[in-house]
Short mmCIF file of C-alpha atoms in Angstrom, two decimals:
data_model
loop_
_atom_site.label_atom_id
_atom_site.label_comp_id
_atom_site.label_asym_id
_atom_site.label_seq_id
_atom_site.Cartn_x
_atom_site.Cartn_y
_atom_site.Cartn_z
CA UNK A 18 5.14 20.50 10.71
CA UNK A 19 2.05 21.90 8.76
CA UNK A 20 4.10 22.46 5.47
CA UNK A 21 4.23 18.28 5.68
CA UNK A 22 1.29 17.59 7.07
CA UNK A 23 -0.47 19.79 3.80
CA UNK A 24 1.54 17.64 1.91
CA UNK A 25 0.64 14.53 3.09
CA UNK A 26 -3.28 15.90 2.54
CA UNK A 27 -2.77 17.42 -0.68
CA UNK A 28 -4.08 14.66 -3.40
CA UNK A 29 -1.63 14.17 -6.21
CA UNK A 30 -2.07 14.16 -10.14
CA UNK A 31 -2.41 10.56 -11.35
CA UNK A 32 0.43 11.27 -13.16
CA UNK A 33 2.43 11.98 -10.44
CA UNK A 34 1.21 8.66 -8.72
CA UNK A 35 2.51 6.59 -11.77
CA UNK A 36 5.92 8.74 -11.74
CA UNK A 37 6.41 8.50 -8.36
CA UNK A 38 5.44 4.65 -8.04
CA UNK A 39 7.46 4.00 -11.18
CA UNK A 40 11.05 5.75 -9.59
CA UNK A 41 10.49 3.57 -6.17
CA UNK A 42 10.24 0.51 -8.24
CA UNK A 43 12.87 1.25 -10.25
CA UNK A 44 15.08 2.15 -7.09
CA UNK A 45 14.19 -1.06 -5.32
CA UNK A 46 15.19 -2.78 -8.81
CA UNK A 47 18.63 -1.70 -8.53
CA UNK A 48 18.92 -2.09 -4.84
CA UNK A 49 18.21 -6.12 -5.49
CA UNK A 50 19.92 -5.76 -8.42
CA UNK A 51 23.17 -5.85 -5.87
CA UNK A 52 21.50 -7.45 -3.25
CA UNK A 53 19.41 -10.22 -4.47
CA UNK A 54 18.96 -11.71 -0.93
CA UNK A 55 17.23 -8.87 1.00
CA UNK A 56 14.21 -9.80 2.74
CA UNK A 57 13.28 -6.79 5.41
CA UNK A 58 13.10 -3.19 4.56
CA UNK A 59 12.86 -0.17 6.97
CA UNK A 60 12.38 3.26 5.32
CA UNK A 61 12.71 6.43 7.09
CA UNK A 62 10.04 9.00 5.73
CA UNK A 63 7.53 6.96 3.51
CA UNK A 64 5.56 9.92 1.95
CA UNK A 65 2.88 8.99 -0.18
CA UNK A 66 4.27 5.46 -0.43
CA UNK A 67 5.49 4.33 -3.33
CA UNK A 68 8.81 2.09 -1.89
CA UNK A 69 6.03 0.66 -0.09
CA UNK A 70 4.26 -0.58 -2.25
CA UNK A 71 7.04 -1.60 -4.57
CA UNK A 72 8.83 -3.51 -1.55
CA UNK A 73 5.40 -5.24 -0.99
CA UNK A 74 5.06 -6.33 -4.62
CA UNK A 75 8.50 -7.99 -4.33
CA UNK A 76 7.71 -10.04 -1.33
CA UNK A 77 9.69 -7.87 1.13
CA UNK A 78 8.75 -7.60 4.83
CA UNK A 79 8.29 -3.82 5.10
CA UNK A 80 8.33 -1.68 8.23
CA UNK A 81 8.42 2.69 8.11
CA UNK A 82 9.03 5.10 10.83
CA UNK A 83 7.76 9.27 10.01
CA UNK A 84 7.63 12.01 12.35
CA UNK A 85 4.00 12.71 10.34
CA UNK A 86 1.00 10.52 12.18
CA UNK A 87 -0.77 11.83 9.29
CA UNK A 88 1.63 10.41 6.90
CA UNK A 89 2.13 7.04 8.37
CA UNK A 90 -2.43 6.96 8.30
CA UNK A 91 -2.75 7.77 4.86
CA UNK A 92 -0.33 4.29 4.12
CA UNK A 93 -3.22 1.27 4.58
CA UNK A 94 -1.47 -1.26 3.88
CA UNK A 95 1.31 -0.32 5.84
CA UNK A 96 0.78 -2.34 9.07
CA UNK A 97 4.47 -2.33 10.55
CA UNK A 98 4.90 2.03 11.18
CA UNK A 99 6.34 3.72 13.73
CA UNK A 100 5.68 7.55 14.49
CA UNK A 101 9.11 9.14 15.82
CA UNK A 102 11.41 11.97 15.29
CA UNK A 103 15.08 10.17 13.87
CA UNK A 104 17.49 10.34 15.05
CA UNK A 105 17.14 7.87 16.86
CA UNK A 106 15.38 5.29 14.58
CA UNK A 107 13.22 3.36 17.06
CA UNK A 108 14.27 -0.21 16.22
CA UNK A 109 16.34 -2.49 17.54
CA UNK A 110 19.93 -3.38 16.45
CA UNK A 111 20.88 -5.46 13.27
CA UNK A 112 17.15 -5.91 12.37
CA UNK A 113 16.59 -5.00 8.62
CA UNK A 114 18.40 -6.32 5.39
CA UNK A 115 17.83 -2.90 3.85
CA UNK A 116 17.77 0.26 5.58
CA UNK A 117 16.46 3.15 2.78
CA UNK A 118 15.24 6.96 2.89
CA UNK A 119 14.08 8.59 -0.15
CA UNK A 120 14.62 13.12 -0.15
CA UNK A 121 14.74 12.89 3.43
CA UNK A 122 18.93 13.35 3.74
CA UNK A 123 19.01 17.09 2.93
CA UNK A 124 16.69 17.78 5.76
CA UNK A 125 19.17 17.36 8.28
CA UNK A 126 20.10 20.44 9.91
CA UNK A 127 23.82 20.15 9.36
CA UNK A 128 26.25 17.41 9.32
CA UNK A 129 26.17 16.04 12.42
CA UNK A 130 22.65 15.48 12.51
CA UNK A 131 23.32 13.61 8.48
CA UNK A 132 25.83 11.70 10.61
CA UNK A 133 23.75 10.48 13.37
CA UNK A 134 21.18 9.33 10.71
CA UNK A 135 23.32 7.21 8.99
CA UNK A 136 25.04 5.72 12.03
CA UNK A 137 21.27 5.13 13.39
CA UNK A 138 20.64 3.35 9.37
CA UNK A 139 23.66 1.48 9.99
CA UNK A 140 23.24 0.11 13.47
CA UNK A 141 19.63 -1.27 12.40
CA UNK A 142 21.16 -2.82 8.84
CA UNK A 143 22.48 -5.99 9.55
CA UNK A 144 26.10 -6.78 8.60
CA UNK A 145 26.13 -7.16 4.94
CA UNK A 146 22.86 -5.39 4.52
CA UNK A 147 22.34 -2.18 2.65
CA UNK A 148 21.64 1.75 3.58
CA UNK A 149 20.49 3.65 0.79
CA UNK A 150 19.52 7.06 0.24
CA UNK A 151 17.42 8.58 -3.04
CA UNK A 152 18.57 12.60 -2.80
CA UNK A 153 18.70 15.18 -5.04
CA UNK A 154 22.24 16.48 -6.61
CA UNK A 155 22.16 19.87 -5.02
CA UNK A 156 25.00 20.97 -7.95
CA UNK A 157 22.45 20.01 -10.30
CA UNK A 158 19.57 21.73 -8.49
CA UNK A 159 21.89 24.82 -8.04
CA UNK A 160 19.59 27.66 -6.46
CA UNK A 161 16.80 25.20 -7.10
CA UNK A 162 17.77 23.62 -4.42
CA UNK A 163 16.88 26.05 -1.88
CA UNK A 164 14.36 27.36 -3.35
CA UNK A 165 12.56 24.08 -3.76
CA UNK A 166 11.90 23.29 -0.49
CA UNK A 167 12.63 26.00 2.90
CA UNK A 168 13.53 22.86 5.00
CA UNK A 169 16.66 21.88 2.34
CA UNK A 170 19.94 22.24 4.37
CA UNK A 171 22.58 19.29 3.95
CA UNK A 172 24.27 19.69 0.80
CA UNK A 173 23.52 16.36 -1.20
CA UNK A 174 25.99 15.31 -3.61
CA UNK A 175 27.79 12.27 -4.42
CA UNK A 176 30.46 13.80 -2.93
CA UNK A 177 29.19 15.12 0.16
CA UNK A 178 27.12 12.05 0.56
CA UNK A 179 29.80 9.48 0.14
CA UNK A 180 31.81 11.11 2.62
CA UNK A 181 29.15 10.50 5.42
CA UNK A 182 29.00 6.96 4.27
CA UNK A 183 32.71 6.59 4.65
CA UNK A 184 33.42 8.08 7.84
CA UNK A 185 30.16 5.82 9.20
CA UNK A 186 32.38 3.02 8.47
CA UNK A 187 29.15 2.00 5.42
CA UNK A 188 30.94 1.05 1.88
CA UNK A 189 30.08 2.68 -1.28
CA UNK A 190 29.10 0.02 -4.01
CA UNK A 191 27.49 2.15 -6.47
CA UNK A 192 25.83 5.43 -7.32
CA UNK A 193 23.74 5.56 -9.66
CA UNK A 194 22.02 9.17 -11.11
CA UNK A 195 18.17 9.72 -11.08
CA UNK A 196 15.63 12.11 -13.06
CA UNK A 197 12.25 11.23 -12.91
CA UNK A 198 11.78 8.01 -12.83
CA UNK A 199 14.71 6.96 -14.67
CA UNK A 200 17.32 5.62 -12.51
CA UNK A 201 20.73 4.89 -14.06
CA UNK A 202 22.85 6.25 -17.23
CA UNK A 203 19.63 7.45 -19.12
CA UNK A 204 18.69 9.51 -16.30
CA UNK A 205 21.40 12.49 -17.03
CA UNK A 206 20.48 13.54 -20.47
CA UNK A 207 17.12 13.57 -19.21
CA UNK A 208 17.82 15.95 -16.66
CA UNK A 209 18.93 18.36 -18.89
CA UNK A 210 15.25 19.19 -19.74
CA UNK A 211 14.22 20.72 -16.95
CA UNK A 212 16.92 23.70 -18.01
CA UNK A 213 14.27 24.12 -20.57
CA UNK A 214 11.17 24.83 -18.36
CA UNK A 215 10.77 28.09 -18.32
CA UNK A 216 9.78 28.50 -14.76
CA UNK A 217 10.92 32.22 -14.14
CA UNK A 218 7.86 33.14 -16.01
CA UNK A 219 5.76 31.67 -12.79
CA UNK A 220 8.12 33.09 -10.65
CA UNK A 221 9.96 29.99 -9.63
CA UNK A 222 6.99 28.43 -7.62
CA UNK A 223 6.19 31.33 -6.07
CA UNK A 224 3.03 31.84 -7.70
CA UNK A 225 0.20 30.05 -5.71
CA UNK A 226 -1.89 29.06 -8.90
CA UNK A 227 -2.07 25.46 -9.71
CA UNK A 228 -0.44 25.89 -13.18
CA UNK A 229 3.01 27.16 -11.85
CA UNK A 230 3.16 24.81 -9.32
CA UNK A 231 3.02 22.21 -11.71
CA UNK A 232 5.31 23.89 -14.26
CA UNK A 233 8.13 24.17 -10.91
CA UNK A 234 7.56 20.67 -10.03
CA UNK A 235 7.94 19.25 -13.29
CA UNK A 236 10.79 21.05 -13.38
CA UNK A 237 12.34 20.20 -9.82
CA UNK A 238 11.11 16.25 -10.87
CA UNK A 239 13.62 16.61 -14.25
CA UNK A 240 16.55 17.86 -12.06
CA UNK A 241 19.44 15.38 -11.27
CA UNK A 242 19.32 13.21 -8.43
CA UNK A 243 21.00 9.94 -6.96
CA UNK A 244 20.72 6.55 -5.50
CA UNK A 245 23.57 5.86 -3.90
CA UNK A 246 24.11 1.86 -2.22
CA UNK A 247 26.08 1.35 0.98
CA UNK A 248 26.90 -1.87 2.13
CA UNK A 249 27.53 -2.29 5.95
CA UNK A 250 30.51 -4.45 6.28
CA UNK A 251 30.43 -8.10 7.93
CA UNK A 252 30.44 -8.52 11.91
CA UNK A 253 34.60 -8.30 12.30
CA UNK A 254 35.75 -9.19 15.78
CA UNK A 255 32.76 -8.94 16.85
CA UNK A 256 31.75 -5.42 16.10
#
């Protein structure tokens, strides 16, 4: 899709490298933070990279799958990666510790497409292993939320989101809330400053200068989000 493929071109701020880079590893932190013993990783839609690099600098066998060739080329030291369309995730059964996708769950097209994703995470977790998503809190967003990106259309809340975990059969350990690159309790009085960015004066995003795109994104980067950790329950007769 060329609206990803620009993205995947388009050179970030430094800043935004050292935000970005600084979420992931805090994300990863609280995914071992459950799960001390996780060894393999598979994410689903690496971007730019960041849970890459954070799951290499803790020692973790890393693989990534993208529909974006020119995604998966601009990650170098990526070496395990996968081009393909999910779902289907093209890996075999019970092969990762952690299965993890990071703003990739509200662009499925409707719910049974968010449903066939996570039963795809959840076949390639092994039992005991995690499936975690990073989304945004669409009740936080609000009209945000569409407006953000054209390509948003699941719903992501905790709510929403914990009910595709549960009727996958995945349990819910923990959810935790996310703004910028503060994961945890901190994270929600945080949020609250992007209420205070006055992006209506740029026209939401919608003017093409550099300036209000950066004024929207630091916006969009302030608004809630969540981590949310599902376990994938041991083998029980046989299953």
């Amino acid at each position: 899709m060329p609206f990803y493929e620009n993205f995947s071109m388009k050179k970030p701020t430094s800043l935004g490298i050292k935000m970005a880079n600084r979420e992931a590893s805090n994300v990863l932190r609280k995914i071992i933070g459950y799960k001390p013993d996780i060894h393999s990783v598979l994410e689903i839609g690496p971007g730019r990279g960041p849970f890459a690099i954070a799951s290499q600098a803790n020692g973790l066998d890393y693989f990534s799958t993208d529909i974006s060739w020119v995604s998966l080329q601009n990650l170098p030291s990526v070496t395990r990666k996968v081009q393909s369309l999910v779902p289907p995730i093209p890996f075999a059964d019970q092969s990762f510790d952690l299965t993890f996708a990071s703003n990739l769950l509200e662009h499925m097209v409707d719910f049974k497409h968010t449903l066939s994703l996570v039963q795809e995470m959840k076949r390639v977790t092994r039992p005991g292993g995690l499936v975690c998503h990073r989304v945004p809190n669409s009740m936080a967003w609000g009209l945000h939320f569409w407006n953000g990106d054209y390509t948003h259309s699941f719903f992501t809340t905790p709510r929403t989101v914990s009910q595709v975990y549960q009727d996958t059969g995945l349990g819910i350990r923990v959810i935790y809330p996310v703004s910028a690159f503060v994961v945890g309790s901190l994270a929600v009085p945080l949020s609250f400053l992007a209420h205070f960015i006055p992006s209506w004066l740029f026209n939401h995003g919608g003017s093409r200068t550099a300036f209000s795109q950066s004024i929207y994104s630091a916006k969009t980067t302030l608004y809630l989000g969540f981590l949310i950790i599902g376990q994938r329950e041991e083998n029980v007769n046989g299953q």
